[in-house]
Tab-separated table of C-alpha atoms in Angstrom:
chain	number	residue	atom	x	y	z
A	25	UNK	CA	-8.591	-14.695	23.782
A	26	UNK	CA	-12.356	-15.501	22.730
A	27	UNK	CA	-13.033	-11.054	23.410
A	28	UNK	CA	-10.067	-10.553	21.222
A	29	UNK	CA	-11.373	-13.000	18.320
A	30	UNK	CA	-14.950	-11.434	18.903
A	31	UNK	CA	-13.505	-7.773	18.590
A	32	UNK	CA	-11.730	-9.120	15.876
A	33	UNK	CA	-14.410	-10.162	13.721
A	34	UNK	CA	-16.604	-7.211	14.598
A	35	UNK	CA	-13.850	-4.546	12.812
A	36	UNK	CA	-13.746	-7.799	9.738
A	37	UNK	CA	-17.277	-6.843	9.550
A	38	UNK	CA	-17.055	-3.630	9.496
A	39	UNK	CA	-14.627	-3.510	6.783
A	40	UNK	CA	-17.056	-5.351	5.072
A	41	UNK	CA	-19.686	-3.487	5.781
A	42	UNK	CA	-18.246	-0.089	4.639
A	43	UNK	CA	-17.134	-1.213	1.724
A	44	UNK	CA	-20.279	-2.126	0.655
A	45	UNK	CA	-22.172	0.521	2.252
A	46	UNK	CA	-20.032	3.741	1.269
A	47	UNK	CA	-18.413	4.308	-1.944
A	48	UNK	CA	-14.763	3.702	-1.469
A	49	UNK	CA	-12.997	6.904	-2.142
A	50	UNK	CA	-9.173	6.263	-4.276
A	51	UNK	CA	-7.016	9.186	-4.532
A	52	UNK	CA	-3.886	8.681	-6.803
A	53	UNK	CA	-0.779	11.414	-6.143
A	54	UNK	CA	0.643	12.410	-10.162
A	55	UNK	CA	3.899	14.331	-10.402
A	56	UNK	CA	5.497	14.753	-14.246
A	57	UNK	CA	6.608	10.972	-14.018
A	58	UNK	CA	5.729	8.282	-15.936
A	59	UNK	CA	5.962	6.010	-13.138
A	60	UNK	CA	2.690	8.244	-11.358
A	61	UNK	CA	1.048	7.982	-14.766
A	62	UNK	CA	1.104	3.995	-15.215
A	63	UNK	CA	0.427	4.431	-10.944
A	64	UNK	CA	-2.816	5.704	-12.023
A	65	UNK	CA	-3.603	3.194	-14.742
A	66	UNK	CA	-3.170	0.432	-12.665
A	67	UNK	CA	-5.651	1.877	-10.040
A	68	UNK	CA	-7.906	2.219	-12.661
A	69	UNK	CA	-7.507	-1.139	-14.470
A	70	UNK	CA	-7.355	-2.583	-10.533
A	71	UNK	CA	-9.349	-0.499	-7.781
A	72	UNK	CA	-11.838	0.978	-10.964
A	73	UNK	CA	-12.767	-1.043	-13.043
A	74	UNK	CA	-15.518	-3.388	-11.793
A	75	UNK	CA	-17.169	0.194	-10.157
A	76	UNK	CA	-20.473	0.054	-11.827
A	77	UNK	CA	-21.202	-3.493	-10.369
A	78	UNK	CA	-20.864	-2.453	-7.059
A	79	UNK	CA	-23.421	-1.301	-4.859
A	80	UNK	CA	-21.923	2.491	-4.082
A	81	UNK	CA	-19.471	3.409	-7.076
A	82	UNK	CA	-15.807	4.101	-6.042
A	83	UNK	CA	-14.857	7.955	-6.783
A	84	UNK	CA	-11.579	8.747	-7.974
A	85	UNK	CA	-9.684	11.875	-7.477
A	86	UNK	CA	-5.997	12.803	-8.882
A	87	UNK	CA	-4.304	14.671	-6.765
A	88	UNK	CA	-1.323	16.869	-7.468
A	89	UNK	CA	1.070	18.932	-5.056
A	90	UNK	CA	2.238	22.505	-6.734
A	91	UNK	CA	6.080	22.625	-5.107
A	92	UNK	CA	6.830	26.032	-3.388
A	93	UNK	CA	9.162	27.843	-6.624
A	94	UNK	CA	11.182	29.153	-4.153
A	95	UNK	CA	13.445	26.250	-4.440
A	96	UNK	CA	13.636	27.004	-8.063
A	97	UNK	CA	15.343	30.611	-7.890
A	98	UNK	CA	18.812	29.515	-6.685
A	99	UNK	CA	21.347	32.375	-5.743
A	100	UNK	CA	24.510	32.969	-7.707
A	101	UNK	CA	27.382	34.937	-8.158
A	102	UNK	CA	26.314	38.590	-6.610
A	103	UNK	CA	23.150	37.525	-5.945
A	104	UNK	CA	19.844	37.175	-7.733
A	105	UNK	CA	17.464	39.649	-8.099
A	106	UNK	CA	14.059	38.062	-8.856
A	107	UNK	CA	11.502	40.916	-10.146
A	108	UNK	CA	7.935	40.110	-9.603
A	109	UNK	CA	7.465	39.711	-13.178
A	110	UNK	CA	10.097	36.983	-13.365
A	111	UNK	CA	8.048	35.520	-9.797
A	112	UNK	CA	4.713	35.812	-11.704
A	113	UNK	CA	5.733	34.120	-15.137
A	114	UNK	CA	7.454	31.242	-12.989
A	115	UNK	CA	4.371	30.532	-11.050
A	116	UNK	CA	2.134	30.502	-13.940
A	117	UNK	CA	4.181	28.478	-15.760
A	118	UNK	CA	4.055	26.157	-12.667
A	119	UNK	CA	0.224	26.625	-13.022
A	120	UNK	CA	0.312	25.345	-16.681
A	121	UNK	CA	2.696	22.511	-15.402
A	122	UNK	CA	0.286	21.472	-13.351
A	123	UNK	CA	-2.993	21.819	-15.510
A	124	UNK	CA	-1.317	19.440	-18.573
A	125	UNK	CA	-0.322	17.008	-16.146
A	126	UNK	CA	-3.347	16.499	-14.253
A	127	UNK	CA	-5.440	17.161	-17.796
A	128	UNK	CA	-3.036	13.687	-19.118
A	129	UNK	CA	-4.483	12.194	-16.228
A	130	UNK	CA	-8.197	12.975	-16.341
A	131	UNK	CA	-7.738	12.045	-20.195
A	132	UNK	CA	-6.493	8.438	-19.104
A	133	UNK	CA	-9.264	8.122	-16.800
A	134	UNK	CA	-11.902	8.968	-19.582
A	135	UNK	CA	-10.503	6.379	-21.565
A	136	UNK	CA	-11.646	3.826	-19.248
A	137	UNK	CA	-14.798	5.973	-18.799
A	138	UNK	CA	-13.984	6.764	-15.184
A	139	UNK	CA	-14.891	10.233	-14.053
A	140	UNK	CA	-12.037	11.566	-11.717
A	141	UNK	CA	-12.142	14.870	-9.532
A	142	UNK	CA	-8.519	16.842	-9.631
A	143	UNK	CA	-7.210	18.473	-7.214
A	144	UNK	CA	-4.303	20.894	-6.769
A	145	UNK	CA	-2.298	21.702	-4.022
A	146	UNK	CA	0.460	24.549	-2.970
A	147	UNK	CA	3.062	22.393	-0.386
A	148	UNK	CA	5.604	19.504	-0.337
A	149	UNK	CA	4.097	16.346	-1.903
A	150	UNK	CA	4.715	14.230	0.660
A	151	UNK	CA	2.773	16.218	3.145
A	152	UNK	CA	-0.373	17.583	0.637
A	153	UNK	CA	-0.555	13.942	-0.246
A	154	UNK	CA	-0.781	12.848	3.486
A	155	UNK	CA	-3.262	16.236	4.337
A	156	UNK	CA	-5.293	15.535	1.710
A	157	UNK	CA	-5.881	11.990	2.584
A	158	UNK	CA	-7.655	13.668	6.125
A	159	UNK	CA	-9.251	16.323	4.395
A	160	UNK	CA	-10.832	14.479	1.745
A	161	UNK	CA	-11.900	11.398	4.098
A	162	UNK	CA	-9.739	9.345	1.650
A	163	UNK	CA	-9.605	5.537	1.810
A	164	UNK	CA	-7.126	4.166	-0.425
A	165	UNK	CA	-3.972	6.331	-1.566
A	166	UNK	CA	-1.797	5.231	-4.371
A	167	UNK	CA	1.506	6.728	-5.106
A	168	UNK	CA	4.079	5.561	-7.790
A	169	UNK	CA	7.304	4.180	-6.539
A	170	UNK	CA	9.990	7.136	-7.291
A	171	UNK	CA	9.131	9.812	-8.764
A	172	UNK	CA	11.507	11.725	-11.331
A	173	UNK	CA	15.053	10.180	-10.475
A	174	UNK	CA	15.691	7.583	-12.525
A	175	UNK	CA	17.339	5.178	-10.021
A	176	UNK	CA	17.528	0.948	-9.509
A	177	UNK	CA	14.285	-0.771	-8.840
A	178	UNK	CA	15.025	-1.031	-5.542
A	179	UNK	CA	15.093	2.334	-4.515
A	180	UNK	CA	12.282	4.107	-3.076
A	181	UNK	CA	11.381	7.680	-3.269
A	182	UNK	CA	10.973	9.518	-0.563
A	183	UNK	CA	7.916	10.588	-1.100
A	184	UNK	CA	6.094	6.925	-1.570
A	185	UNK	CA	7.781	6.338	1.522
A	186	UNK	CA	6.550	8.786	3.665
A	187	UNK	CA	3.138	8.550	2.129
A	188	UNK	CA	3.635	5.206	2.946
A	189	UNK	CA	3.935	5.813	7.026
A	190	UNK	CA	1.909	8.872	7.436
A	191	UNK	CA	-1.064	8.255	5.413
A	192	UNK	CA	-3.811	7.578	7.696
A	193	UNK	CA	-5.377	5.160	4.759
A	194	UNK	CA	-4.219	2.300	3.180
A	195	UNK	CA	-1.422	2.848	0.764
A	196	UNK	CA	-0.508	1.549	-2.423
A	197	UNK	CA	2.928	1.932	-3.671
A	198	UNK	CA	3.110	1.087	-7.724
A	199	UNK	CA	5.866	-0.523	-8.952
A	200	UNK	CA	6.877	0.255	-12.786
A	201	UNK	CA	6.220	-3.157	-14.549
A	202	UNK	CA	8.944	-5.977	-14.427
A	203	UNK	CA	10.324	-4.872	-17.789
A	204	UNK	CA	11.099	-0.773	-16.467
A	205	UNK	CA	14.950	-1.577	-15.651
B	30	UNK	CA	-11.442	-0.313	-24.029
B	31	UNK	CA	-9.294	-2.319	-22.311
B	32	UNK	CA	-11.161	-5.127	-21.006
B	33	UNK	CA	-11.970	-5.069	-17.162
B	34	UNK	CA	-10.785	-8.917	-16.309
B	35	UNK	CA	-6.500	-9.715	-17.338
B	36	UNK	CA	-6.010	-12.512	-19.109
B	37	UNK	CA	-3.482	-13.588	-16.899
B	38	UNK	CA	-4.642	-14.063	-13.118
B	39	UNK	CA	-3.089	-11.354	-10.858
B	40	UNK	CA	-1.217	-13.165	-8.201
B	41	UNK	CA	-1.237	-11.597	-4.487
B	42	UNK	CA	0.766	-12.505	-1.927
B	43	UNK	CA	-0.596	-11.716	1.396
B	44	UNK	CA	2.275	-11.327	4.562
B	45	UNK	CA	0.637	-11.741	7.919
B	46	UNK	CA	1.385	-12.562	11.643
B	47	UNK	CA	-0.070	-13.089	14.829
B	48	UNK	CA	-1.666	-9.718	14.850
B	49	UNK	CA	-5.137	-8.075	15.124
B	50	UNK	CA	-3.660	-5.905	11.715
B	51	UNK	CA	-3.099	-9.178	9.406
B	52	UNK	CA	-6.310	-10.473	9.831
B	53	UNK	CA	-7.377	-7.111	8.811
B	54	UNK	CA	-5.636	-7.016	6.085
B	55	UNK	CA	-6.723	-9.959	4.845
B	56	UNK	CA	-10.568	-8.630	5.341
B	57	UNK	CA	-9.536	-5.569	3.544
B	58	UNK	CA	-7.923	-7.194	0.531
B	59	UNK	CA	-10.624	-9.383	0.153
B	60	UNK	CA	-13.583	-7.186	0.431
B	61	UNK	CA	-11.941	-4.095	-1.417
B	62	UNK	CA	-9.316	-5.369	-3.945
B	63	UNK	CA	-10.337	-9.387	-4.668
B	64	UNK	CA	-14.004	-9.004	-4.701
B	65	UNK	CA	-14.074	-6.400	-7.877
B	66	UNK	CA	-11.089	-8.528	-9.499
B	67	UNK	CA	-11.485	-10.809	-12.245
B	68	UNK	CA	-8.850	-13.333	-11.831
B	69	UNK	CA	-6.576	-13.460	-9.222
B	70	UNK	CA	-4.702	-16.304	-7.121
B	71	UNK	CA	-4.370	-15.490	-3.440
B	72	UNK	CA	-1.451	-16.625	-1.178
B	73	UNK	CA	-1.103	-16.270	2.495
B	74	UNK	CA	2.101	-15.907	3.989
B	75	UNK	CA	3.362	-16.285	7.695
B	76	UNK	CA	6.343	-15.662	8.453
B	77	UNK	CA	7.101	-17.509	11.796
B	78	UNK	CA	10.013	-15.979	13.886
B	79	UNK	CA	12.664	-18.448	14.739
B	80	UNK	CA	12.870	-19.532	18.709
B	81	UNK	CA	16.840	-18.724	19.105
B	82	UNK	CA	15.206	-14.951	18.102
B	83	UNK	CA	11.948	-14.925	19.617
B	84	UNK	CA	13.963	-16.389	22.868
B	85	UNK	CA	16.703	-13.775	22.308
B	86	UNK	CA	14.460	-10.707	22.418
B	87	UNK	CA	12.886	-11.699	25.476
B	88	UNK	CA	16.510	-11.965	26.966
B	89	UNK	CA	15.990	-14.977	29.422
B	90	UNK	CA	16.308	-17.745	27.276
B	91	UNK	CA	18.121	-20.621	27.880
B	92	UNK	CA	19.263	-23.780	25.611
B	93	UNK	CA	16.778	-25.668	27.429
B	94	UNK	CA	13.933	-23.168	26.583
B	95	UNK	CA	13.969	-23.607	23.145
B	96	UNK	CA	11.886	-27.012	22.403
B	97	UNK	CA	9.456	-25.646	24.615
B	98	UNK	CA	9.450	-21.856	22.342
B	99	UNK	CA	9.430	-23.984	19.188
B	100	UNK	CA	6.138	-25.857	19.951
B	101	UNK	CA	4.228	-22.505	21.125
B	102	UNK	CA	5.639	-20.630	17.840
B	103	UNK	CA	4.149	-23.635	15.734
B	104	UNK	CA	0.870	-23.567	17.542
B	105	UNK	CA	0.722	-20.077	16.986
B	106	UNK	CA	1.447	-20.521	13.194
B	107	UNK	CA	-1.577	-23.407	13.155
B	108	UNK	CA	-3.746	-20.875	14.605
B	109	UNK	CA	-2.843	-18.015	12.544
B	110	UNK	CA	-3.554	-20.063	9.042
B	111	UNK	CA	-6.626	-21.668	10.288
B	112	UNK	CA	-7.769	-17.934	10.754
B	113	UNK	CA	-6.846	-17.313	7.440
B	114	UNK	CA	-8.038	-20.009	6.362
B	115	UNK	CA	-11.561	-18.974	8.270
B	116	UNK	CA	-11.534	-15.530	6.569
B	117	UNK	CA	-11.122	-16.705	2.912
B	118	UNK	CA	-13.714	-19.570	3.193
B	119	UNK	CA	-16.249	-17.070	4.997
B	120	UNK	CA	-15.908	-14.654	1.867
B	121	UNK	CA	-15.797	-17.286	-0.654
B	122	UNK	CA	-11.939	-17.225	-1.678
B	123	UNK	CA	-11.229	-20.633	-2.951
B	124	UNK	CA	-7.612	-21.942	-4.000
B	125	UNK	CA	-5.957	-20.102	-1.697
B	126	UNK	CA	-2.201	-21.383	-0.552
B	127	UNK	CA	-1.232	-20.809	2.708
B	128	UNK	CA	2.595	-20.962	3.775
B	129	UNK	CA	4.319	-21.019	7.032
B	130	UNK	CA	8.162	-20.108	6.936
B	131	UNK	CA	10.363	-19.980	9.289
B	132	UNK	CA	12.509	-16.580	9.382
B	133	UNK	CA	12.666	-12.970	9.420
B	134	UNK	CA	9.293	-11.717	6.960
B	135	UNK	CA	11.781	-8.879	5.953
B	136	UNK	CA	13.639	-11.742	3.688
B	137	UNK	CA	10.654	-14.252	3.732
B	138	UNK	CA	8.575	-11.970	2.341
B	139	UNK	CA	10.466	-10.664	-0.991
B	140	UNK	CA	11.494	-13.423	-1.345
B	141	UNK	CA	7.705	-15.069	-1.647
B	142	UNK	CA	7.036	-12.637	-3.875
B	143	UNK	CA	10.109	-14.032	-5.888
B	144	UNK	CA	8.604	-17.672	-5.250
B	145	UNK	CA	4.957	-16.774	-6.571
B	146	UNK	CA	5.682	-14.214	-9.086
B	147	UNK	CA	3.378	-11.606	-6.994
B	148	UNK	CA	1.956	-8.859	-8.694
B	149	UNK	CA	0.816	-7.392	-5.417
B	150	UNK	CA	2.379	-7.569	-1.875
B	151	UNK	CA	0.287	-7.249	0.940
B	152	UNK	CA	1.036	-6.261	4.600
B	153	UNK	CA	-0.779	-5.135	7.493
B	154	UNK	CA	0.983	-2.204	9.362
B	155	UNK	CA	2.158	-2.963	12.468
B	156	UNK	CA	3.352	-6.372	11.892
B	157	UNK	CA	5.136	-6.923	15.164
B	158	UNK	CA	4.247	-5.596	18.230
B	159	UNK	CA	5.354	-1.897	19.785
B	160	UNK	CA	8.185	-2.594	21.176
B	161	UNK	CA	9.790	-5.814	18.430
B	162	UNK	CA	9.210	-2.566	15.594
B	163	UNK	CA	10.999	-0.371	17.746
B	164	UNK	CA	14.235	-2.547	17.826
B	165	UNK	CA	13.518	-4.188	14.471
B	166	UNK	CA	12.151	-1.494	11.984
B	167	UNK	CA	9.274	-1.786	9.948
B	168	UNK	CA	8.065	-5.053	8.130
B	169	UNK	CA	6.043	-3.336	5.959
B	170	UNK	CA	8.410	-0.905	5.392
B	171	UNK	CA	11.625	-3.092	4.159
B	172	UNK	CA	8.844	-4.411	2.220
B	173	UNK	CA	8.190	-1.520	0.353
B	174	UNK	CA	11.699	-0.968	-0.604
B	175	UNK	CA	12.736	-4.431	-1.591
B	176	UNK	CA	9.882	-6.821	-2.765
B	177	UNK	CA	10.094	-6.382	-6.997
B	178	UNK	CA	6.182	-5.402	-7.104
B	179	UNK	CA	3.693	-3.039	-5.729
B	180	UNK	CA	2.898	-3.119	-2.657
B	181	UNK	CA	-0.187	-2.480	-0.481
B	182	UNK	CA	-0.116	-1.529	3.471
B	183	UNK	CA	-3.044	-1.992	4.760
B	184	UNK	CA	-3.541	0.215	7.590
B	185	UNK	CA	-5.686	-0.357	10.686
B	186	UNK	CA	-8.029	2.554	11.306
B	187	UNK	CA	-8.115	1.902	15.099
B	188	UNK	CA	-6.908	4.823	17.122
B	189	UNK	CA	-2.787	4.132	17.664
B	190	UNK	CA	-1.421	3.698	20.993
């Protein structure tokens, strides 16, 4: 029992220790959603804020996963047949998706005068999110609670959730605020 | 600019156990979410398991058994809130409240954040051991889905079994 207690407080100190030592590194996943946008406010007004006091500033990044479009292009009738014009103005209108969203975010983190790195993507969300926790040695991972379905509080989107096991970093799963019904 | 410190003190609830991953948890929240926090009111949370369960689960019990399981669960309990207790006097965390109750943390824990009007719910990981998650399901998990505000697993970095 006393090895277990002193192995205990060894890893306390070591969480400690790299929190002081290293800058923690947040990463916050942003779809189209409101929900990923207030996600991102609140680890700015929470994780952010107090930065500059600390000994290492925290970086920030906002991370966002570009969908495959195949999914898009569903068959009908006698079948579809997608041109590669049709393919190229679909992805690049993906690729403008994707720029304004993460450009509102950046914006919201320069209005609390926090510099944020973006990054992009190509994959499910669910797994990018999870792969670019590893990749980018990631320490804190917030995701919104649901994503674009507008269902009860109590429902959890699938992506939060498997963020939520498969994340190799502590996760934070944001609620909308008690007045979202 | 919005001003750094709320007005109103964040309240976090903290779930933990009799596990190597609460008392992280705790460490974690303290060093990398409280310490950079302007106001905030901490609560600690353990969620004892009842004897008829803990009994149950280890499929031997017996009526007679069960005094004797209720006094180790409740020294257990003492021990795991005077570790708390230890961790948030070490860092400096005054005004903490520290609750033992009886149950299944999959209710007990919701509904604490009910009780306290938590702004942030806290669990380790791995709440119960390997093979209690395997029958059970995930703590943190049912947590996730059903406590009304964000929550926060905190995950161990030791390699998993």
């Amino acid at each position: 029992m006393a090895e277990q207690e002193n192995g205990a407080t060894a890893e306390q100190t070591a969480a400690k220790m790299k929190a002081e030592e290293e800058g923690m590194r947040v990463m916050v996943a942003i779809d189209e959603s409101d929900g990923s946008l207030y996600a991102l406010s609140w680890t700015l007004d929470h994780f952010m804020a107090a930065s500059s006091t600390l000994a290492q500033p925290r970086s920030l990044i906002v991370f966002h996963a570009q969908q495959p479009f195949q999914q898009f292009v569903v068959p009908a009738g006698q079948g579809v047949f997608v041109s590669a014009s049709v393919t190229d103005s679909m992805r690049k209108a993906q690729e403008e998706n994707s720029a304004h969203v993460l450009a509102k975010a950046i914006k919201v983190c320069e209005e609390r005068n926090v510099i944020a790195e973006a990054l992009v993507m190509d994959g499910e969300p669910k797994e990018m999110i999870c792969q670019a926790v590893q990749q980018k040695s990631v320490d804190l991972v917030v995701v919104g609670s649901r994503g674009l379905g507008k269902f009860k509080r109590a429902f959890l989107g699938s992506v939060s959730d498997y963020v939520a096991h498969h994340a190799k970093c502590p996760v934070v799963i944001v609620k909308p605020p008690k007045e979202d019904h | 600019m919005a001003a750094a410190a709320e007005k109103t003190p964040m309240m976090v609830v903290v779930g933990i156990d009799d596990s190597e991953h609460s008392y992280y948890a705790i460490q974690w929240v303290i060093s990398n979410f409280l310490s950079v926090h302007g106001t905030f009111k901490l609560a600690i949370i353990h969620a004892q398991p009842s004897p008829a369960y803990a009994v149950g689960l280890s499929g031997t019990g017996t009526a007679d058994a069960l005094p004797y399981v209720e006094s180790d669960l409740t020294k257990i309990s003492s021990r795991v809130i005077d570790k708390a207790k230890e961790l948030c006097s070490a860092n400096s965390v005054k005004d903490v409240v520290y609750e033992v109750i009886e149950g299944d943390p999959r209710n007990i824990l919701p509904e604490a954040v009910e009780k306290y009007h938590a702004d942030v719910l806290v669990v380790g990981s791995h709440g119960y051991g390997a093979i209690k998650r395997a029958v059970l399901g995930s703590v943190s998990d049912h947590c996730a889905h059903h406590a009304h505000c964000s929550v926060m697993i905190v995950k161990n970095p030791k390699p998993k079994h």
